Coordinates of C-alpha atoms in Angstrom, one line a residue:
M1 CA -6.8 39.1 51.2
H2 CA -3.9 40.0 47.9
S3 CA -3.9 39.5 45.0
E4 CA -0.8 37.5 43.4
R5 CA 0.4 42.0 41.8
Q6 CA 0.0 43.8 45.4
Y7 CA 2.4 40.6 46.8
Q8 CA 4.7 41.1 44.6
R9 CA 4.6 45.4 44.5
D10 CA 4.6 44.7 48.7
R11 CA 8.1 42.8 48.5
G12 CA 9.3 45.2 45.6
I13 CA 9.2 42.2 43.0
G14 CA 9.1 44.1 39.3
R15 CA 10.2 47.5 40.6
A16 CA 13.6 48.9 38.7
P17 CA 16.6 48.9 41.5
T18 CA 17.0 52.1 43.0
H19 CA 20.4 53.5 43.0
H20 CA 22.1 53.6 46.0
D21 CA 24.3 56.1 48.1
V22 CA 28.0 53.1 48.4
S23 CA 27.7 53.9 51.6
T24 CA 24.1 51.8 52.5
L25 CA 25.6 48.7 50.6
S26 CA 25.7 45.8 52.6
W27 CA 29.6 45.5 51.7
S28 CA 30.7 49.5 52.1
D29 CA 31.3 48.5 56.1
L30 CA 33.5 46.2 55.3
R31 CA 36.9 47.9 56.5
L32 CA 39.5 47.2 59.1
S33 CA 43.0 49.2 59.7
V34 CA 46.3 46.3 61.2
P35 CA 47.2 46.3 63.4
N36 CA 43.1 45.7 65.3
T37 CA 41.9 45.2 68.3
R38 CA 39.6 42.1 67.7
N39 CA 40.1 38.4 68.5
G40 CA 40.6 35.5 66.1
E41 CA 37.5 34.3 65.6
S42 CA 36.0 38.1 65.1
I43 CA 38.6 38.3 62.0
I44 CA 37.4 34.9 60.7
S45 CA 34.0 35.6 60.9
F46 CA 34.6 39.5 59.7
V47 CA 36.6 37.3 56.4
E48 CA 33.5 35.2 56.0
C49 CA 31.5 37.8 55.3
V50 CA 33.6 39.5 52.7
L51 CA 33.6 36.5 50.8
V52 CA 30.7 36.4 50.9
E53 CA 29.9 40.2 48.9
L54 CA 32.9 39.2 46.8
T55 CA 31.3 36.2 44.9
H56 CA 27.8 37.9 44.7
A57 CA 28.7 41.4 44.5
D58 CA 31.3 43.1 41.5
V59 CA 33.4 43.9 44.5
G60 CA 36.9 43.7 45.2
A61 CA 39.4 43.5 48.1
E62 CA 42.0 45.5 48.8
Y63 CA 45.0 45.7 51.5
V64 CA 46.9 48.6 51.6
S65 CA 50.4 49.3 53.7
S66 CA 52.8 52.1 53.3
N67 CA 56.1 51.9 54.2
V68 CA 59.5 53.8 53.6
W69 CA 59.9 52.6 50.0
G70 CA 56.6 52.5 48.9
M71 CA 52.8 51.5 48.7
K72 CA 51.9 48.1 48.1
W73 CA 49.0 47.5 47.4
T74 CA 47.0 43.9 47.1
Q75 CA 44.0 43.1 45.9
F76 CA 41.5 40.3 45.4
I77 CA 38.3 39.7 42.9
A78 CA 36.5 36.8 42.3
V79 CA 36.4 35.5 38.7
D80 CA 33.7 32.8 38.5
D81 CA 30.4 32.8 39.6
V82 CA 30.2 30.4 42.3
G83 CA 32.7 31.7 44.3
E84 CA 36.0 29.7 44.1
T85 CA 38.4 30.9 42.0
F86 CA 39.7 34.9 42.5
Q87 CA 42.5 36.9 40.6
K88 CA 45.1 38.3 42.8
R89 CA 46.7 41.1 42.0
H90 CA 49.5 42.3 43.6
H91 CA 51.3 45.7 43.1
D92 CA 54.3 47.3 44.1
E93 CA 55.1 50.6 43.5
R94 CA 59.7 49.2 43.2
L95 CA 58.3 46.0 40.7
G96 CA 54.9 46.5 39.5
W97 CA 51.9 44.3 39.2
H98 CA 51.9 40.9 39.6
E99 CA 47.9 39.2 39.0
Q100 CA 47.9 35.1 39.7
M101 CA 43.9 33.3 40.1
I102 CA 43.6 31.6 43.9
S103 CA 41.8 29.9 45.3
R104 CA 38.7 30.5 47.7
Q105 CA 40.9 29.0 50.7
D106 CA 44.2 30.8 49.8
V107 CA 41.9 33.8 49.6
R108 CA 40.7 32.8 53.2
E109 CA 43.8 32.0 54.4
E110 CA 45.9 35.0 53.3
L111 CA 43.1 37.8 54.4
V112 CA 42.9 35.9 58.1
N113 CA 47.1 36.1 58.0
R114 CA 47.1 39.5 56.8
L115 CA 43.9 41.2 59.4
S116 CA 45.1 39.1 62.1
R117 CA 48.6 41.2 62.6
L118 CA 50.1 42.9 65.5
F119 CA 51.9 45.0 63.8
S120 CA 51.6 47.0 60.8
L121 CA 53.7 46.1 57.4
A122 CA 54.4 49.1 57.5
T123 CA 56.7 49.2 61.7
N124 CA 57.4 45.3 60.5
Q125 CA 61.4 46.8 58.8
S126 CA 64.6 47.7 59.8
H127 CA 64.2 51.4 58.8
N128 CA 66.1 54.8 60.4
A129 CA 62.1 56.3 58.7
P130 CA 58.8 54.7 61.4
V131 CA 55.7 54.5 58.8
D132 CA 53.3 56.0 60.5
E133 CA 49.6 54.8 58.9
P134 CA 48.7 51.6 59.6
D135 CA 47.4 48.8 56.7
T136 CA 44.2 49.4 55.9
F137 CA 41.7 46.8 54.2
A138 CA 38.3 47.3 52.6
V139 CA 35.6 46.3 50.2
K140 CA 36.0 48.4 47.0
A141 CA 33.4 48.0 44.2
C142 CA 35.3 46.5 40.8
H143 CA 35.7 49.9 39.4
Q144 CA 36.5 52.1 41.8
L145 CA 39.6 48.9 41.8
Q146 CA 40.6 49.0 38.3
C147 CA 40.7 53.2 38.2
E148 CA 43.3 52.5 41.2
M149 CA 44.6 50.5 39.2
R150 CA 45.1 52.3 36.1
Q151 CA 46.5 55.3 38.4
K152 CA 49.0 53.1 39.3

């Protein structure tokens, strides 16, 4: 029969947290390019996983699109403990940063719409010079997003 102390040690309770490599964190593989081969149900499931991570970890979601006139970044970060309010940050190289508060439902709808696109925003333009890079989406640690925000 285990003592309470043995039980806690077996479960890892009371231990100091260990440093994890980013590649081993649950959110580290939440990335996708647009266009992609996922069906609608898979996109919805993927977005739900993203929303859970945004609510429970110190991470944000970032959608990046490049085109002939520059890059565009859209970031989503939960701002409350229950994950019902999010900060949406949008950066356009021509216009700079714009921030607003939006609901979880709005984040869900926007991500499902963006990730379900059949074409990258980069290829959906009328300019002569196409952009070959697909749009990308990734969940990143908040400190990475803030560093990137200062660089843009």
